[in-house]
Short mmCIF file of C-alpha atoms in Angstrom, two decimals:
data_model
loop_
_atom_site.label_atom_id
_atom_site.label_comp_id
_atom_site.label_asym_id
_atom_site.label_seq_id
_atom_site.Cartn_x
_atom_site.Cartn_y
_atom_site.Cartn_z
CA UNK A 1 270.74 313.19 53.53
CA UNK A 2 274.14 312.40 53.20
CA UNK A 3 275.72 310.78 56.31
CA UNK A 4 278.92 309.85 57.73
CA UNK A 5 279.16 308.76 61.46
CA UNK A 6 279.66 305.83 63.39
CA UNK A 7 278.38 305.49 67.39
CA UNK A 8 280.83 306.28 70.19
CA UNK A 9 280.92 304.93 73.89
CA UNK A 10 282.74 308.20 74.48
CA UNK A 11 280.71 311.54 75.13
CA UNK A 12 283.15 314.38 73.35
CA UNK A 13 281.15 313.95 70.40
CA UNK A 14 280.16 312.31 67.14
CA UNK A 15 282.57 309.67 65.39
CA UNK A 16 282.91 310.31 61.44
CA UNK A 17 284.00 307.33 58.65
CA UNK A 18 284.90 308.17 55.00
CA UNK A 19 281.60 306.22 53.78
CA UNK A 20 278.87 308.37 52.40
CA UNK A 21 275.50 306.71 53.19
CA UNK A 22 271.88 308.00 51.50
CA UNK A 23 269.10 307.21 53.38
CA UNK A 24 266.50 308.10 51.37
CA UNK A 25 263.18 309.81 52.15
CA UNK A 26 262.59 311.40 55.58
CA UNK A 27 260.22 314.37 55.42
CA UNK A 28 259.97 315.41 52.22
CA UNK A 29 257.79 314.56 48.92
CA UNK A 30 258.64 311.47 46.68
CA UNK A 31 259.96 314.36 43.81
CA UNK A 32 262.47 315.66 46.22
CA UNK A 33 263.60 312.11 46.89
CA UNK A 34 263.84 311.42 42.90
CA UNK A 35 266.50 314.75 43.32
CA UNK A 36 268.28 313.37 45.63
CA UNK A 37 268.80 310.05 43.95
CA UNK A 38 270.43 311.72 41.15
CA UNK A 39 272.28 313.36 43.15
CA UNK A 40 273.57 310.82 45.30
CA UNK A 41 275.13 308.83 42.16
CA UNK A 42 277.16 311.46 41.08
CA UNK A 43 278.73 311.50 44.42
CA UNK A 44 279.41 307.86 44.56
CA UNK A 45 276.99 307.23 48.22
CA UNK A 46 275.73 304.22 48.79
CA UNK A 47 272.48 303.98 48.28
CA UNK A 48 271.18 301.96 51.19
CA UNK A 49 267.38 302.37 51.79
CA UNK A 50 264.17 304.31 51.28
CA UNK A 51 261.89 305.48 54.14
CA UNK A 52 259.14 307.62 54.12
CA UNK A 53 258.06 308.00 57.80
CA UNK A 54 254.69 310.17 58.85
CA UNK A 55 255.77 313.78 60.69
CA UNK A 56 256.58 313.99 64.06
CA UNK A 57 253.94 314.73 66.37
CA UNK A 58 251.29 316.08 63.66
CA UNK A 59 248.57 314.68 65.55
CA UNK A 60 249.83 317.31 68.21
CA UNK A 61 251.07 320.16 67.61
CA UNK A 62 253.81 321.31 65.16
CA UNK A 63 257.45 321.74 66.52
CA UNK A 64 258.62 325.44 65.53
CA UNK A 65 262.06 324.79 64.91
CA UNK A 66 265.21 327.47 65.38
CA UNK A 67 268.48 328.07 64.24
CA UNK A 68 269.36 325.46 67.04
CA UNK A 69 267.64 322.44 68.62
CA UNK A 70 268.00 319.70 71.39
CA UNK A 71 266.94 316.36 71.22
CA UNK A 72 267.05 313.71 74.44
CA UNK A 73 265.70 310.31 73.86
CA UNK A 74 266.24 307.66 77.00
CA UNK A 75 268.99 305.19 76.14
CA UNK A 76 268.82 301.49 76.97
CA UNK A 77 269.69 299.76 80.24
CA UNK A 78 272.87 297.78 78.82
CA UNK A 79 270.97 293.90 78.84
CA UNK A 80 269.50 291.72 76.11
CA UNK A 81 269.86 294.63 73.99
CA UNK A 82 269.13 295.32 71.15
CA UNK A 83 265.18 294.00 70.43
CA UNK A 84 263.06 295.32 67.90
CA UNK A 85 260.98 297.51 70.72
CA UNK A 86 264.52 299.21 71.14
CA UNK A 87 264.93 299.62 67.29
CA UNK A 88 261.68 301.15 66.64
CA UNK A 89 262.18 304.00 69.46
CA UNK A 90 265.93 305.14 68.04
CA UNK A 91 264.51 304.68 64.14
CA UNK A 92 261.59 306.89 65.17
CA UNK A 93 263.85 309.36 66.86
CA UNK A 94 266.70 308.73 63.74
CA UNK A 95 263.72 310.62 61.54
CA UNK A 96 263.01 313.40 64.01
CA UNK A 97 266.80 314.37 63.93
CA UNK A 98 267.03 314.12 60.18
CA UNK A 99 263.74 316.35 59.61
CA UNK A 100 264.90 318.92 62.18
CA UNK A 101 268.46 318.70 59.57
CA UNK A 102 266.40 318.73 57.10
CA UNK A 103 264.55 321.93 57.78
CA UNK A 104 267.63 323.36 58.77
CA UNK A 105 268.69 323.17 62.40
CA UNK A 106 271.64 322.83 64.36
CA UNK A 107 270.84 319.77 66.53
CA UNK A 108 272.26 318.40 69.52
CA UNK A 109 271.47 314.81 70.31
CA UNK A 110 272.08 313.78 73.55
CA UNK A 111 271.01 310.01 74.88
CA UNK A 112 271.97 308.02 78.33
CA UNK A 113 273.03 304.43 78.77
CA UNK A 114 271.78 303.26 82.30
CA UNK A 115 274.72 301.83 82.68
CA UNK A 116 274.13 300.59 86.34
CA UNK A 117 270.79 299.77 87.53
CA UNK A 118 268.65 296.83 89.54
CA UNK A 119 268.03 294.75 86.57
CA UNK A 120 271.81 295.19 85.37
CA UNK A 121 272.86 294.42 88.44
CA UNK A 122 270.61 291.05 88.49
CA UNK A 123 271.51 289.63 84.98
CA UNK A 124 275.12 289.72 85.89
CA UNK A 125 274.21 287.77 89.40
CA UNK A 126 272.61 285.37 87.10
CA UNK A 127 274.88 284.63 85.04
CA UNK A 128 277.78 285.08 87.22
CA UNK A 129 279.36 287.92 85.06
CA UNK A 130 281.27 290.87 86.34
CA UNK A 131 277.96 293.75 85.87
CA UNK A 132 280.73 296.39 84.25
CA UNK A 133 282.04 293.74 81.69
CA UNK A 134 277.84 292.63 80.83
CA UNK A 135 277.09 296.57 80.55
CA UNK A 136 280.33 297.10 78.02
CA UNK A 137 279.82 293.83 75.81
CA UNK A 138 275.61 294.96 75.58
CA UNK A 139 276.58 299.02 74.93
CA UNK A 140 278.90 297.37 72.33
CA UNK A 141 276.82 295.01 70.50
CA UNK A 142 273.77 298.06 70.79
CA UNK A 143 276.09 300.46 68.42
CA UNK A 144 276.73 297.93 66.07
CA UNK A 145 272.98 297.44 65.91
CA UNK A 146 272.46 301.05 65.39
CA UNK A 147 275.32 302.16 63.17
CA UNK A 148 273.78 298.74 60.53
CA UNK A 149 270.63 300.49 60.95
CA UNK A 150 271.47 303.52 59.70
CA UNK A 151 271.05 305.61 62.88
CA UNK A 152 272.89 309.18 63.17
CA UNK A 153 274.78 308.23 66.21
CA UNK A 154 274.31 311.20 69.25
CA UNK A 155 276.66 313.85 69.75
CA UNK A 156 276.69 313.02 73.78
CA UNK A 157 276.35 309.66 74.35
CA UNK A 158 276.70 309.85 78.20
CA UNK A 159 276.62 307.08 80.86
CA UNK A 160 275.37 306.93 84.31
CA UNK A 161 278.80 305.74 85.48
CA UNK A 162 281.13 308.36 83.93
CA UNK A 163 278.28 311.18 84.82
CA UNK A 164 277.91 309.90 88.63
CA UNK A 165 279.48 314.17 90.02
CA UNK A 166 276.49 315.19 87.90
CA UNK A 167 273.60 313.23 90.05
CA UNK A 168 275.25 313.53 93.34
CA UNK A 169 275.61 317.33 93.08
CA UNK A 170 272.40 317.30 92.21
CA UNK A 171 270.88 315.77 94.89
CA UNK A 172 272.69 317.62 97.00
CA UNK A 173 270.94 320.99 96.26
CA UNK A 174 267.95 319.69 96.00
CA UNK A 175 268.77 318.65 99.89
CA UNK A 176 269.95 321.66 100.57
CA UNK A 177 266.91 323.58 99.15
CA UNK A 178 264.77 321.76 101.56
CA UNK A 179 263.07 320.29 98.17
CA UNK A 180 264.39 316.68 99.24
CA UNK A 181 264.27 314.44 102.48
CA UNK A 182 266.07 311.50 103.52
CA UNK A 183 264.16 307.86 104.48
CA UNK A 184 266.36 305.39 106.74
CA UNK A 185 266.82 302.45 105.49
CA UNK A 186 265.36 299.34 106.53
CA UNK A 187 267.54 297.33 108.79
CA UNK A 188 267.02 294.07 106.67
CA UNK A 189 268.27 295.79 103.90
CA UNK A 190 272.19 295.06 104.84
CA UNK A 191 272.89 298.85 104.52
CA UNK A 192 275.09 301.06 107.58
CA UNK A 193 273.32 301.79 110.52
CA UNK A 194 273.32 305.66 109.18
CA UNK A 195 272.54 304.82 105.68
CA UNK A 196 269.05 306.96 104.36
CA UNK A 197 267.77 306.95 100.71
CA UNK A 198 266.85 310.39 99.52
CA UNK A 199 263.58 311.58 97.87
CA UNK A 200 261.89 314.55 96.04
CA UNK A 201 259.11 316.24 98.49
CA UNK A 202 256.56 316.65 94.84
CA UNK A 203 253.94 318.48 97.84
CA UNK A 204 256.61 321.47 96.57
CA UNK A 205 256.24 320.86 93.12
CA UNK A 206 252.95 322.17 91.23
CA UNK A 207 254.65 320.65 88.29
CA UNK A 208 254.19 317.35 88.73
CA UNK A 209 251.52 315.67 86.14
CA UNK A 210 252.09 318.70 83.58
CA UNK A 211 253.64 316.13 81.37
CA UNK A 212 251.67 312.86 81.42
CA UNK A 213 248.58 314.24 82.14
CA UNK A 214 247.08 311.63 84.17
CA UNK A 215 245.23 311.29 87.34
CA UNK A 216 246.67 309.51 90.54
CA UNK A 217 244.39 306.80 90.00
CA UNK A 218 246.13 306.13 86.79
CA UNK A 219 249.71 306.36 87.97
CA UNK A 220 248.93 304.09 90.76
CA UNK A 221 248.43 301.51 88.09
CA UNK A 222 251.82 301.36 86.84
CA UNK A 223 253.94 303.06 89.34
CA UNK A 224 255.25 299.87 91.03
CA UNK A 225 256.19 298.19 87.71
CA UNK A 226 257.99 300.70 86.64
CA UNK A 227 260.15 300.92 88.91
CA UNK A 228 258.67 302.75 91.54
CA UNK A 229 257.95 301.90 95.43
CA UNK A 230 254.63 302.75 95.97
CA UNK A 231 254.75 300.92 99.70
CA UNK A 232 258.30 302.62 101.10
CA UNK A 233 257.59 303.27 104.50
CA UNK A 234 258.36 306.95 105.38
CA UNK A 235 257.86 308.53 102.04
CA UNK A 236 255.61 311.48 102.28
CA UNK A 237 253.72 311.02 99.30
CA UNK A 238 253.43 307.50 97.35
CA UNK A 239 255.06 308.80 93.98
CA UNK A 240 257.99 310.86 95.94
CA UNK A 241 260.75 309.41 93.44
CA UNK A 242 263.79 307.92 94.49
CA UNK A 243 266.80 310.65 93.95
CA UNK A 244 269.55 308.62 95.45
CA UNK A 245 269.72 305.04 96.43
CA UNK A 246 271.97 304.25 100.03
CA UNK A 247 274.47 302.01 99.34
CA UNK A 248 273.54 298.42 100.35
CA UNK A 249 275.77 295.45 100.72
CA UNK A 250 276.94 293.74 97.83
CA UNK A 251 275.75 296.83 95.23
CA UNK A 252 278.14 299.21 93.56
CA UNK A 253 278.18 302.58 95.28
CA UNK A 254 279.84 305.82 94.87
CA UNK A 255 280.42 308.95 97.73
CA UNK A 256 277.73 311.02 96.65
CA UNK A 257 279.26 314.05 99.72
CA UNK A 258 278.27 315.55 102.84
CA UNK A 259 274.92 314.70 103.04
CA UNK A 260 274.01 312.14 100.01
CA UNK A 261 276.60 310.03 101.18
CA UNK A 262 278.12 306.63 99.53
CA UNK A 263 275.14 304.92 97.22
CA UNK A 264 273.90 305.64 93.48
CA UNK A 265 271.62 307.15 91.81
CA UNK A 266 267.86 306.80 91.00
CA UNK A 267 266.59 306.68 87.66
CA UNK A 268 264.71 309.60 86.79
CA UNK A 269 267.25 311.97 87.89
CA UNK A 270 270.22 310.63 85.62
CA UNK A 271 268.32 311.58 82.43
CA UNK A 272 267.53 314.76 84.20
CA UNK A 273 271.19 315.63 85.01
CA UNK A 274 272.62 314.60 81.78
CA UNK A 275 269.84 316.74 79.90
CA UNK A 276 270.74 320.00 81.53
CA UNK A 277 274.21 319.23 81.76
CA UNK A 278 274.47 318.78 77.45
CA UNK A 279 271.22 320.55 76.49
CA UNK A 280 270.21 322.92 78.97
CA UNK A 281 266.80 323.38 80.59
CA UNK A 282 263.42 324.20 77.74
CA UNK A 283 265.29 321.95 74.92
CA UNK A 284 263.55 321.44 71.90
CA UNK A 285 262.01 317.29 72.19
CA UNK A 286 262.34 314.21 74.13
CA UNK A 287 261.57 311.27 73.02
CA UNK A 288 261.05 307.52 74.39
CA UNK A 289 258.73 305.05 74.56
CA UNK A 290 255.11 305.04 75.36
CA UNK A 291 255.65 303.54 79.13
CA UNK A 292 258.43 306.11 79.70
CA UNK A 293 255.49 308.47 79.62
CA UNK A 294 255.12 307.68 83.56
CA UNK A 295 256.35 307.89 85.41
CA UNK A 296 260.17 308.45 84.30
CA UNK A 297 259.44 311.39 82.11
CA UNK A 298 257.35 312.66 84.34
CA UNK A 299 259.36 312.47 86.75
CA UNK A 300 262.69 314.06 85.29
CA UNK A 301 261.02 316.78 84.30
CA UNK A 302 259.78 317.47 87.33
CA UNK A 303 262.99 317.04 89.02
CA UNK A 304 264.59 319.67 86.51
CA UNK A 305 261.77 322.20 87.44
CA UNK A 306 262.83 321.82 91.07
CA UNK A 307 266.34 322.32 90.47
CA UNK A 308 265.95 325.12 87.88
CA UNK A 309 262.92 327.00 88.99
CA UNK A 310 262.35 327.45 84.99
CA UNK A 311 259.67 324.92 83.35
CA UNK A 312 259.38 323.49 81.06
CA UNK A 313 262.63 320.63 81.07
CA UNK A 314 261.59 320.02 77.51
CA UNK A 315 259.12 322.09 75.03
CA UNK A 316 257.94 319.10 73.08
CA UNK A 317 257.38 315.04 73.89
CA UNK A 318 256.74 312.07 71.41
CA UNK A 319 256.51 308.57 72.12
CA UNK A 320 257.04 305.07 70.49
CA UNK A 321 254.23 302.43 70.78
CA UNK A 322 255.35 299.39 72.25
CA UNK A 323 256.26 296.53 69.91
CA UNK A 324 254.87 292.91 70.56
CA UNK A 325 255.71 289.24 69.80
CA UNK A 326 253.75 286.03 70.15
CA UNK A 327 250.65 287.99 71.84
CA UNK A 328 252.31 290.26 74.81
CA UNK A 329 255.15 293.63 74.67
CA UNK A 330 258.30 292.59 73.88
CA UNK A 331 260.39 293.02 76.74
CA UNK A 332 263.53 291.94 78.58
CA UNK A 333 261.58 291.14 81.91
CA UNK A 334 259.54 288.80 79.52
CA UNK A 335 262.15 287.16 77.19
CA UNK A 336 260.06 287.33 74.23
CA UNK A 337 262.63 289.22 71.94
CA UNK A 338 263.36 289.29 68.52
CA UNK A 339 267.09 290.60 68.74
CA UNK A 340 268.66 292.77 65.51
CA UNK A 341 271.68 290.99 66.18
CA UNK A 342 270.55 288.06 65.91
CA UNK A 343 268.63 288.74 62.48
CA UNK A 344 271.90 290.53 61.23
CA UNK A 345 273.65 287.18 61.93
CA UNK A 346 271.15 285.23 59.81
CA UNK A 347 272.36 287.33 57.00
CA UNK A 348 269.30 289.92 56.89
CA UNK A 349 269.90 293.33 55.45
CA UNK A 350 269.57 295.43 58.33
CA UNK A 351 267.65 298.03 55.65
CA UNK A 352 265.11 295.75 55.74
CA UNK A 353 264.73 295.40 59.40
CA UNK A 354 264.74 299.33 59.21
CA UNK A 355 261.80 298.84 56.89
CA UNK A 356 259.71 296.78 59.31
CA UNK A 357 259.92 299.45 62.10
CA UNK A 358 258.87 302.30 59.45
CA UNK A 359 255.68 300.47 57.91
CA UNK A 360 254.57 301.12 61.49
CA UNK A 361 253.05 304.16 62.88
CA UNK A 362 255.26 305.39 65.37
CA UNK A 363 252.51 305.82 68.01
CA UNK A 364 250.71 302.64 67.28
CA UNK A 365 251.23 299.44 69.12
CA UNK A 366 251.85 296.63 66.83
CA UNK A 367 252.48 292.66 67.05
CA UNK A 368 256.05 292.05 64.87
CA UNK A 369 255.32 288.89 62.37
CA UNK A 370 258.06 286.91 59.85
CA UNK A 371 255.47 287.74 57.70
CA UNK A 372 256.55 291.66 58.04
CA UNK A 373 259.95 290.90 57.36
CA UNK A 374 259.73 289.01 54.00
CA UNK A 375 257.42 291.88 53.07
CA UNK A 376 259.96 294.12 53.48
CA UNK A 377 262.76 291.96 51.99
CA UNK A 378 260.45 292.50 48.71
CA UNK A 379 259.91 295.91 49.47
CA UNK A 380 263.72 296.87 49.40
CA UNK A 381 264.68 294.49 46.45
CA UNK A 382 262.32 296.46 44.06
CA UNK A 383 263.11 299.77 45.83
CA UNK A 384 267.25 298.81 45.23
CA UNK A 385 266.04 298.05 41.67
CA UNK A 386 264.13 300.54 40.63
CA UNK A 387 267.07 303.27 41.72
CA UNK A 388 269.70 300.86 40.03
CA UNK A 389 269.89 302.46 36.84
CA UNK A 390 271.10 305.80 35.83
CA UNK A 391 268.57 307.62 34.40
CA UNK A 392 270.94 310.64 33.44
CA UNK A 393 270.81 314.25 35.06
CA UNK A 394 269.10 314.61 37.86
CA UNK A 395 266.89 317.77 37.21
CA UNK A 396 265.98 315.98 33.82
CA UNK A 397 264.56 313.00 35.92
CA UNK A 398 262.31 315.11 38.11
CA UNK A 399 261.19 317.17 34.70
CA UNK A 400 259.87 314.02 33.89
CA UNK A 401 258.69 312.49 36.95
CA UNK A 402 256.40 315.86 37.24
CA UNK A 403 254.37 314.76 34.05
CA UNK A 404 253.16 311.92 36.31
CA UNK A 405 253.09 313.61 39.80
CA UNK A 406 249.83 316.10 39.53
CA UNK A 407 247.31 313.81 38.81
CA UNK A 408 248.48 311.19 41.20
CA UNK A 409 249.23 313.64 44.21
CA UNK A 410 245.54 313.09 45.20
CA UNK A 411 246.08 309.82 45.63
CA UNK A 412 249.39 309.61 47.40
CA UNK A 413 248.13 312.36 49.85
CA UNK A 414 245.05 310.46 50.63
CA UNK A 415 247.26 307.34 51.38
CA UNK A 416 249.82 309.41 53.92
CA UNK A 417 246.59 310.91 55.59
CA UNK A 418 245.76 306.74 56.50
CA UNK A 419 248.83 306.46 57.97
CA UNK A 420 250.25 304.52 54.52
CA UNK A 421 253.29 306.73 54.11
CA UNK A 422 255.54 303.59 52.79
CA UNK A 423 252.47 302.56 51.28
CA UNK A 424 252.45 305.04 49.04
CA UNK A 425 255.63 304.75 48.04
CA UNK A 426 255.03 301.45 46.78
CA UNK A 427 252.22 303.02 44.80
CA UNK A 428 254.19 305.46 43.19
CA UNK A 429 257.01 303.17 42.29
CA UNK A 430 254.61 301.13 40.22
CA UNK A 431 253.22 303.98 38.41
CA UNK A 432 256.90 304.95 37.87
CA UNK A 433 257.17 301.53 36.28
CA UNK A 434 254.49 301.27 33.67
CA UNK A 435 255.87 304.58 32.25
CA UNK A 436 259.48 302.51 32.39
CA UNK A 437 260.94 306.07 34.08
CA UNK A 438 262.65 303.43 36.60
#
């Protein structure tokens, strides 16, 4: 797949440079990929990386894809970014676009940047930044992370800020459907005398739990760390989700109308705003990680059911296991990180940083190691070399390659099936060696 693109703060659409770039691999067989190498050098790409990822979602169910199709994966809130548990979610989501291209859809790729939020609002305090200026510098540094990493930047890349008409007319109908209610706020909380948050009323939404599947018990568990309020006093039901926050003193807040008044938006219903704003309601896959299961996705889907009357929000969910570091998820909250910006500065090929993510199952929790990225150093040295030389047309190579491909498709297909996808790659590229066809 050929690709030109760079990543945009703006969200009219999808940057292009004059620099074609082959990522290699994606969804299709090894043989294909030989094709494609061929074809590549007579273009003059540059070659940057080979990847061959499992399928999306085949321990689910298979995505029937149309003419068109709309992707949403959950952007980052704009701090510490970007860490390898960031990474792995937009590399995982980078193949899902390129296999629905592949297979021949129109995609639209839509993703958020929670570009004002608690925790935003905190590490500016901290550090005694502006929280605007912190958010800019982090979106900045996040698409120079991406664009290294060869990730096909969105077509909408839309955030909370520059999208705030979208919530707050949102919130209004839900208010005016009688689907929403209003809590006061607590007089400690340094808000107006008249200021009230507003919530969903889920007791009017047989929707809610379609996506996660879980029971109450289990929600309870990890409602209140992330990011829910579990104890608000006046909510009607415990996991009623925030749809608009009051304006409190000392916090950013925008007039929301008659009846939301001045505050800002909760979290769940910015992703569901932007998604039916740029993709419509019953799009084709969102995407995320594992803990945006519940209850954000949850949640915005749920919200999008009560403003649209038309599950489901999307047709289709996947989500990335969490990535760990020196024995617990690597997270902001925790400070264990291993940055790609800070790796890029060290001088490491951001192709090999790429590689790390892929050797992974995308489902799978895993524990990052140096070990994993010296492996991969390796890996993409004898992957560069073995497509350094010109082996002539490119038809001709694959004529050749399919001499050896029969009797070792068993083999290779027994590997993917383990979840050994780049493993098998490396297998084939030796076997490609000893008959010197690279």
């Amino acid at each position: 797949r050929l690709v030109r693109g760079s990543w945009l703060r703006a969200s009219d659409g999808r940057a292009r440079n004059d620099t074609p770039t082959l990522v290699v691999g994606g969804y299709y067989s090894v043989r294909a990929t030989c094709l494609a190498l061929g074809r590549a050098r007579a273009t003059g790409a540059r070659i940057v990386g080979a990847c061959v990822p499992e399928e999306v979602g085949r321990a689910h169910r298979t995505i029937d894809l149309g003419e068109q199709a709309g992707l949403y994966v959950c952007g980052i809130t704009p701090y510490d970014a970007t860490h390898l548990g960031h990474a792995a979610t937009y590399v995982t989501f980078d193949i899902a676009q390129r296999v629905m291209i592949d297979a021949g859809a129109q995609v639209t790729y839509v993703q958020n940047v929670t570009d004002v939020d608690d925790p935003l609002l905190e590490r500016a305090a901290r550090d005694d930044v502006d929280w605007r200026e912190l958010a800019t510098s982090e979106i900045e540094l996040f698409h120079g992370d991406m664009e290294a990493l060869g990730v096909i930047p969105p077509q909408h890349y839309v955030g909370v800020v520059e999208s705030m008409t979208l919530h707050s007319t949102n919130v209004a109908r839900l208010l005016e459907r009688g689907l929403a209610y209003t809590v006061d706020v607590p007089a400690a909380e340094n808000a107006a005398a008249s200021a009230k948050d507003v919530y969903l009323d889920l007791a009017q939404q047989p929707t809610f739990g379609s996506v996660s599947h879980w029971d109450r018990e289990q929600m309870l568990a990890v409602f209140a760390d992330r990011g829910g309020d579990p104890e608000r006093e006046g909510k009607r039901d415990v996991f009623d989700p925030l749809l608009w926050r009051a304006e409190r003193g000392g916090e950013p807040a925008w007039d929301g109308g008659p009846g939301v008044g001045r505050g800002r938006p909760g979290w769940h219903i910015e992703c569901t705003s932007i998604a039916l704003e740029h993709l419509g309601n019953g799009f084709t896959l969102q995407g995320g990680g594992t803990d945006l299961i519940f209850p954000h996705h949850e949640m915005s889907a749920v919200q999008a059911n009560a403003l649209t009357g038309q599950p489901p929000f999307a047709h289709h969910y996947a989500h990335q296991g969490m990535v760990g570091y020196d024995g617990e998820k690597m997270s902001k909250s925790k400070g264990n990180l291993v940055k790609v910006s800070v790796l890029r500065r060290e001088g490491v090929d951001p192709m090999a940083i790429r590689l790390v993510l892929l050797d992974q199952h995308y489902r799978t929790d895993w524990e990052y190691t140096d070990a994993m990225l010296e492996a991969a150093k390796e890996r993409l040295a004898r992957w560069r070399s073995a497509t350094s030389n010109d082996r002539g047309d490119a038809e001709a190579v694959v004529a050749e390659f399919d001499k050896i491909w029969l009797p070792k498709a068993p083999v290779l297909a027994d590997l993917r099936k383990a979840g050994k996808a780049i493993t098998a790659e490396d297998y084939l590229t030796e076997r490609l060696r000893e008959i010197r066809l690279i």
